[in-house]
Every structure is written in structure tokens, then in C-alpha cells.
Amino acid sequence: IGDTIRVSLTPEPGGERTREVVVAQEILQTMGLRAFTPMVVACPGCGRTSSTFFQELAAKIQGWLREQMPAWKERYPGVESMQVAVMGCVVNGPGESRHADIGISLPGADEAPVAPVFVDGQRTVTLKGDRIAEEFQAIVDDYVRRRYGAAEPRQREASPGVA
């Protein structure tokens, strides 16, 4: 396998064929051959999860990360290798979140409505309330800025004798 593979998908009615490119990139990235965008790891859901909130949050974060990549690629070298975990309960969630660069464990069935956030393996904050998604997105954005640091544009060196 080189830098490219071909994936054929039947598009949704009225859908675009660009989904084929995204799936091909995800295959190459999952195999560890090339990184295109930060990966979102999410649990598939089970009897411990009580809603689709974690699935919706995982999809929202993945979409948001893809939207950020054109700008981030220029400003934050290496950000494409970042791993984000969005887990649906606190049984397996904290472990997965600790192994990711940044992760969140959402409340599952019969669990307190709190969501611990882990950054570089350490629990840093617990989110509560109706703005968990927005607050987590802000934490991810801050993490990218701090960890990957804005690349400064190269300054031209002045030629000798030129003021």
C-alpha cells in the first residue's frame, strides 16, 4: 500500500462521493501508515449507555476536527497524530481516555451526570450540565494550541548591507 488506496461506496441519495476519500484516509490512518486528522476513539455503546449523546458528541468532535485541519495543519505541526477519546460510560471510559491525548468519559445508565476529562493521562476537570459538548470542544482547542504550539512564520533574513 502506498499513500493512496481506492474505496468505492454507494453514496447517500444526493450525497457526495468525497466520503470515499475520507474512508480511504481513515483506513490508512487506522493501519498506522499515514496520519491525516486527529483520530476520535469512541465506544460502540452497550447496555451501560443510556443515550446517544456520546455517539453524537464523537461525531460532532470528529467533524469539528476535520473542519479545523486546513488551518491547524499550517499552524500546529503534528496535530494530525493526536488521539481523542469520547466514551459512553465511566466503566471503560477512563482507561481509554487516559490512553488518548485527551478524552472524556460521559455518564452511562444510572451514573451521576458528570463527565471526567483526561489530558495526557491525567484527570484534569469534570464537566457537568448542558454544555458538556461545547466545554469539551473548548478544552480540545486549548490543548491543541498548548501542545502543538503555533508555528511561527519564517522571517526573512536581511541581506548584508540592506537596512
XYZ file of N, CA and C in Angstrom:
489
model
N 0.850 -1.173 0.000
C 0.000 0.000 0.000
C 0.894 1.234 0.000
N 0.570 2.169 -0.853
C 1.298 3.428 -0.910
C 0.583 4.493 -0.119
N 0.619 5.705 -0.633
C -0.056 6.813 0.030
C -1.547 6.849 -0.257
N -1.973 6.076 -1.229
C -3.365 6.157 -1.648
C -3.955 4.775 -1.824
N -5.218 4.639 -1.506
C -5.962 3.434 -1.831
C -7.295 3.879 -2.409
N -7.959 2.993 -3.096
C -9.255 3.305 -3.706
C -10.345 2.627 -2.907
N -11.350 3.383 -2.543
C -12.504 2.869 -1.821
C -13.737 3.232 -2.628
N -14.613 2.269 -2.834
C -15.868 2.536 -3.535
C -17.027 2.395 -2.561
N -17.839 3.431 -2.480
C -19.012 3.437 -1.615
C -20.217 3.896 -2.423
N -21.360 3.381 -2.084
C -22.589 3.885 -2.679
C -22.992 5.117 -1.884
N -23.048 6.278 -2.539
C -23.378 7.490 -1.786
C -24.846 7.525 -1.382
N -25.112 8.278 -0.327
C -26.489 8.532 0.085
C -27.174 9.282 -1.049
N -28.488 9.197 -1.156
C -29.181 9.968 -2.195
C -28.827 11.455 -2.089
N -28.328 12.001 -3.169
C -27.917 13.404 -3.185
C -26.589 13.650 -2.499
N -25.942 12.581 -2.022
C -24.679 12.716 -1.304
C -23.497 12.889 -2.236
N -22.382 13.257 -1.648
C -21.161 13.476 -2.416
C -20.281 12.239 -2.372
N -19.436 12.102 -3.360
C -18.523 10.967 -3.417
C -17.267 11.215 -2.579
N -17.157 12.373 -1.968
C -15.973 12.668 -1.170
C -15.866 11.762 0.050
N -16.937 11.130 0.447
C -16.905 10.196 1.582
C -15.914 9.074 1.309
N -15.750 8.686 0.029
C -14.790 7.642 -0.332
C -13.371 8.043 0.064
N -13.020 9.304 -0.140
C -11.685 9.792 0.207
C -11.483 9.739 1.715
N -12.475 10.179 2.462
C -12.390 10.179 3.927
C -12.218 8.755 4.444
N -12.986 7.809 3.918
C -12.886 6.413 4.359
C -11.507 5.851 4.016
N -10.995 6.155 2.838
C -9.658 5.682 2.457
C -8.603 6.241 3.412
N -8.709 7.520 3.739
C -7.769 8.122 4.682
C -7.877 7.469 6.056
N -9.101 7.199 6.498
C -9.292 6.565 7.802
C -8.684 5.165 7.834
N -8.788 4.422 6.745
C -8.179 3.087 6.678
C -6.667 3.204 6.805
N -6.050 4.088 6.026
C -4.597 4.263 6.088
C -4.153 4.721 7.476
N -4.921 5.613 8.085
C -4.554 6.118 9.406
C -4.720 5.044 10.471
N -5.797 4.291 10.405
C -6.036 3.233 11.385
C -4.950 2.168 11.321
N -4.440 1.922 10.121
C -3.371 0.938 9.953
C -2.010 1.496 10.362
N -1.958 2.778 10.704
C -0.709 3.392 11.131
C 0.219 3.757 9.991
N -0.298 3.816 8.768
C 0.538 4.111 7.615
C 0.683 5.603 7.343
N -0.311 6.374 7.712
C -0.265 7.813 7.466
C -1.315 8.501 8.333
N -1.016 9.700 8.803
C -1.968 10.451 9.625
C -2.493 11.640 8.830
N -3.811 11.814 8.836
C -4.452 12.902 8.108
C -5.158 13.885 9.030
N -5.733 13.376 10.088
C -6.514 14.197 11.007
C -6.518 13.504 12.369
N -6.685 14.247 13.446
C -6.757 13.579 14.744
C -7.828 12.490 14.747
N -7.516 11.381 15.392
C -8.450 10.253 15.463
C -9.331 10.383 16.699
N -10.596 10.074 16.507
C -11.528 10.019 17.627
C -11.826 8.557 17.904
N -11.529 8.123 19.123
C -11.829 6.769 19.566
C -13.108 6.860 20.384
N -14.087 6.027 20.054
C -15.349 6.041 20.792
C -15.812 4.613 21.004
N -16.490 4.385 22.102
C -17.018 3.047 22.352
C -18.235 2.814 21.461
N -18.550 1.555 21.178
C -19.691 1.267 20.307
C -21.032 1.387 21.019
N -20.999 1.515 22.325
C -22.248 1.572 23.093
C -22.641 0.180 23.548
N -23.241 0.113 24.704
C -23.684 -1.174 25.249
C -24.825 -0.894 26.221
N -25.184 -1.868 27.023
C -26.270 -1.713 27.977
C -25.995 -0.693 29.060
N -24.710 -0.321 29.238
C -24.383 0.671 30.267
C -24.651 2.099 29.791
N -24.770 2.282 28.485
C -25.013 3.632 27.982
C -26.509 3.899 27.956
N -26.877 5.126 28.286
C -28.301 5.436 28.408
C -28.826 6.344 27.311
N -27.954 6.829 26.452
C -28.408 7.727 25.398
C -27.446 7.668 24.226
N -27.766 8.417 23.218
C -26.884 8.511 22.056
C -25.973 9.727 22.174
N -25.967 10.381 23.337
C -25.188 11.608 23.493
C -23.713 11.400 23.176
N -23.117 10.308 23.662
C -21.693 10.091 23.409
C -21.436 9.860 21.926
N -22.365 9.188 21.237
C -22.214 8.970 19.798
C -22.315 10.293 19.046
N -23.272 11.113 19.448
C -23.434 12.425 18.820
C -22.221 13.304 19.093
N -21.696 13.249 20.325
C -20.520 14.044 20.661
C -19.309 13.561 19.870
N -19.123 12.256 19.761
C -17.997 11.721 18.989
C -18.070 12.190 17.538
N -19.252 12.120 16.932
C -19.418 12.562 15.543
C -19.181 14.069 15.419
N -19.684 14.824 16.394
C -19.509 16.279 16.366
C -18.031 16.647 16.481
N -17.325 16.000 17.407
C -15.901 16.286 17.599
C -15.111 15.882 16.355
N -15.401 14.705 15.783
C -14.692 14.263 14.576
C -14.911 15.247 13.430
N -16.153 15.677 13.229
C -16.440 16.647 12.177
C -15.743 17.974 12.416
N -15.767 18.427 13.665
C -15.116 19.684 14.022
C -13.604 19.602 13.807
N -12.996 18.468 14.185
C -11.560 18.296 13.972
C -11.221 18.373 12.490
N -12.019 17.715 11.647
C -11.788 17.766 10.195
C -11.911 19.195 9.665
N -12.874 19.948 10.188
C -13.043 21.342 9.762
C -11.833 22.191 10.154
N -11.227 21.896 11.303
C -10.090 22.674 11.785
C -8.794 22.353 11.051
N -8.701 21.164 10.469
C -7.427 20.688 9.939
C -6.774 21.584 8.892
N -7.490 22.186 7.951
C -6.768 23.044 6.996
C -5.943 24.131 7.691
N -6.510 24.789 8.683
C -5.773 25.828 9.410
C -4.762 25.214 10.370
N -5.178 24.167 11.087
C -4.284 23.548 12.065
C -3.058 22.943 11.409
N -3.203 22.380 10.237
C -2.079 21.731 9.559
C -0.928 22.715 9.373
N -1.272 23.969 9.066
C -0.256 25.005 8.877
C 0.306 25.506 10.204
N -0.555 25.662 11.188
C -0.154 26.295 12.446
C 0.357 25.333 13.509
N -0.092 24.081 13.476
C 0.219 23.147 14.553
C 0.790 21.844 14.004
N 2.059 21.829 13.640
C 2.658 20.606 13.098
C 2.515 19.433 14.069
N 2.094 18.295 13.545
C 1.944 17.085 14.338
C 0.550 16.861 14.884
N -0.336 17.852 14.769
C -1.680 17.726 15.337
C -2.454 16.571 14.711
N -2.119 16.202 13.493
C -2.849 15.114 12.830
C -2.664 13.770 13.527
N -1.672 13.645 14.381
C -1.454 12.382 15.094
C -2.122 12.356 16.477
N -2.818 13.420 16.831
C -3.495 13.482 18.131
C -4.631 12.457 18.195
N -4.838 11.890 19.380
C -5.931 10.942 19.588
C -6.873 11.488 20.660
N -8.179 11.483 20.341
C -9.218 11.987 21.232
C -10.169 10.837 21.542
N -10.478 10.615 22.814
C -11.410 9.553 23.205
C -12.723 10.173 23.677
N -13.830 9.630 23.170
C -15.167 10.028 23.616
C -15.874 8.743 24.010
N -15.990 8.521 25.313
C -16.509 7.261 25.816
C -17.882 7.448 26.450
N -18.699 6.382 26.394
C -20.093 6.468 26.804
C -20.402 6.161 28.248
N -19.434 5.702 29.037
C -19.695 5.461 30.458
C -18.376 5.479 31.216
N -18.470 5.431 32.531
C -17.253 5.502 33.339
C -16.695 4.125 33.701
N -17.167 3.063 33.046
C -16.608 1.737 33.304
C -15.301 1.574 32.528
N -15.356 1.633 31.216
C -14.153 1.530 30.386
C -13.640 2.897 29.952
N -14.478 3.906 30.055
C -14.137 5.236 29.569
C -12.875 5.845 30.137
N -12.682 5.838 31.454
C -11.473 6.453 31.991
C -10.182 5.814 31.474
N -10.164 4.510 31.318
C -8.963 3.853 30.792
C -8.660 4.284 29.371
N -9.676 4.266 28.517
C -9.493 4.715 27.131
C -9.102 6.186 27.093
N -9.729 6.984 27.937
C -9.435 8.414 27.961
C -8.004 8.678 28.407
N -7.510 7.888 29.356
C -6.130 8.050 29.827
C -5.119 7.697 28.746
N -5.460 6.745 27.883
C -4.532 6.325 26.834
C -4.549 7.254 25.626
N -5.564 8.088 25.521
C -5.630 9.070 24.437
C -4.892 10.333 24.878
N -4.629 11.222 23.943
C -4.035 12.507 24.307
C -5.007 13.317 25.155
N -6.278 13.255 24.783
C -7.324 13.946 25.526
C -8.594 13.124 25.393
N -9.328 12.979 26.481
C -10.523 12.148 26.418
C -11.564 12.551 27.439
N -12.784 12.100 27.187
C -13.908 12.382 28.071
C -14.700 11.097 28.273
N -15.152 10.877 29.497
C -15.993 9.724 29.825
C -17.353 10.256 30.240
N -18.327 10.061 29.389
C -19.671 10.574 29.645
C -20.421 9.651 30.587
N -21.444 10.159 31.258
C -22.198 9.306 32.175
C -23.008 8.256 31.427
N -23.006 7.047 31.953
C -23.808 5.969 31.390
C -25.100 5.819 32.168
N -25.772 4.700 31.958
C -27.043 4.439 32.640
C -26.834 4.420 34.154
N -27.687 5.088 34.877
C -27.676 5.131 36.339
C -26.390 5.695 36.930
N -25.649 6.492 36.164
C -24.438 7.129 36.677
C -24.713 8.613 36.900
N -23.969 9.201 37.814
C -24.112 10.635 38.080
C -23.843 11.416 36.796
N -24.573 12.497 36.568
C -24.417 13.261 35.330
C -23.161 14.136 35.329
N -22.014 13.478 35.379
C -20.730 14.168 35.337
C -19.853 13.493 34.290
N -18.910 14.251 33.735
C -18.053 13.730 32.675
C -16.602 14.112 32.948
N -15.810 13.187 33.510
C -14.403 13.491 33.742
C -13.639 13.616 32.424
N -12.727 14.591 32.386
C -11.886 14.828 31.213
C -10.450 14.498 31.596
N -9.770 13.779 30.712
C -8.379 13.388 30.927
C -7.509 14.045 29.864
N -6.395 14.634 30.293
C -5.450 15.264 29.385
C -4.081 14.655 29.660
N -3.477 14.088 28.622
C -2.172 13.428 28.758
C -2.150 12.449 29.927
N -3.227 11.680 30.065
C -3.302 10.627 31.061
C -3.748 11.054 32.446
N -3.934 12.346 32.656
C -4.307 12.850 33.976
C -5.719 13.433 33.955
N -6.480 13.118 34.991
C -7.815 13.718 35.117
C -7.628 15.192 35.460
N -8.186 16.066 34.629
C -7.955 17.497 34.817
C -9.183 18.261 35.271
N -10.364 17.828 34.858
C -11.588 18.548 35.174
C -12.761 17.587 35.019
N -13.850 17.895 35.671
C -15.087 17.139 35.499
C -16.151 18.108 35.014
N -16.717 17.807 33.854
C -17.742 18.672 33.271
C -19.122 18.230 33.727
N -20.015 19.207 33.907
C -21.393 18.936 34.328
C -22.319 19.865 33.565
N -23.572 19.466 33.438
C -24.573 20.366 32.887
C -24.860 20.165 31.414
N -25.512 21.165 30.843
C -25.990 21.082 29.467
C -24.952 21.481 28.428
N -23.809 21.992 28.844
C -22.814 22.486 27.887
C -21.569 21.610 27.827
N -21.716 20.343 28.148
C -20.571 19.428 28.142
C -19.898 19.412 26.775
N -20.672 19.315 25.704
C -20.097 19.239 24.355
C -19.276 20.487 24.035
N -19.840 21.652 24.276
C -19.149 22.904 23.972
C -17.910 23.076 24.846
N -18.029 22.723 26.120
C -16.890 22.862 27.027
C -15.768 21.905 26.650
N -16.118 20.676 26.256
C -15.086 19.721 25.854
C -14.397 20.194 24.575
N -15.158 20.705 23.630
C -14.574 21.219 22.390
C -13.594 22.352 22.694
N -13.941 23.233 23.615
C -13.048 24.328 24.004
C -11.778 23.785 24.656
N -11.903 22.729 25.452
C -10.734 22.108 26.086
C -9.821 21.510 25.023
N -10.400 20.847 24.027
C -9.601 20.270 22.934
C -8.880 21.385 22.179
N -9.579 22.460 21.861
C -8.983 23.579 21.133
C -7.809 24.167 21.918
N -7.988 24.361 23.218
C -6.921 24.882 24.068
C -5.741 23.912 24.111
N -6.038 22.616 24.193
C -4.993 21.593 24.227
C -4.146 21.642 22.957
N -4.801 21.760 21.815
C -4.068 21.818 20.542
C -3.127 23.015 20.543
N -3.612 24.170 20.957
C -2.770 25.365 20.977
C -1.575 25.196 21.914
N -1.834 24.636 23.097
C -0.751 24.485 24.075
C 0.239 23.401 23.678
N -0.269 22.252 23.246
C 0.614 21.114 22.981
C 1.385 21.253 21.679
N 0.724 21.720 20.650
C 1.357 21.749 19.336
C 1.902 23.122 18.984
N 1.594 24.133 19.785
C 2.143 25.468 19.619
C 2.077 26.004 18.206
N 1.685 27.237 18.064
C 1.594 27.846 16.734
C 2.975 27.940 16.116
N 3.086 27.444 14.907
C 4.343 27.553 14.169
C 4.488 29.003 13.710
N 5.596 29.583 14.038
C 5.825 30.968 13.634
C 6.251 30.994 12.174
N 5.695 31.926 11.395
C 6.132 32.033 10.007
C 7.603 32.400 9.962
N 8.295 31.876 8.982
C 9.718 32.175 8.837
C 9.907 33.654 8.541
N 10.835 34.244 9.233
C 11.153 35.642 8.959
C 12.290 35.667 7.957
N 12.180 36.570 7.021
C 13.236 36.689 6.023
C 14.472 37.268 6.687
N 15.594 36.686 6.336
C 16.842 37.225 6.857
C 17.225 38.423 6.004
N 17.622 39.475 6.656
C 18.037 40.671 5.923
C 19.361 40.395 5.225
N 19.472 40.867 4.002
C 20.722 40.726 3.253
C 21.748 41.663 3.852
N 23.026 41.255 3.841
C 24.069 42.129 4.390
C 24.040 43.486 3.692
N 24.127 44.519 4.481
C 24.177 45.869 3.940
C 22.813 46.442 3.590
N 21.733 45.657 3.805
C 20.398 46.158 3.495
C 19.706 46.476 4.813
N 19.192 47.686 4.922
C 18.545 48.089 6.163
C 17.105 47.679 6.184
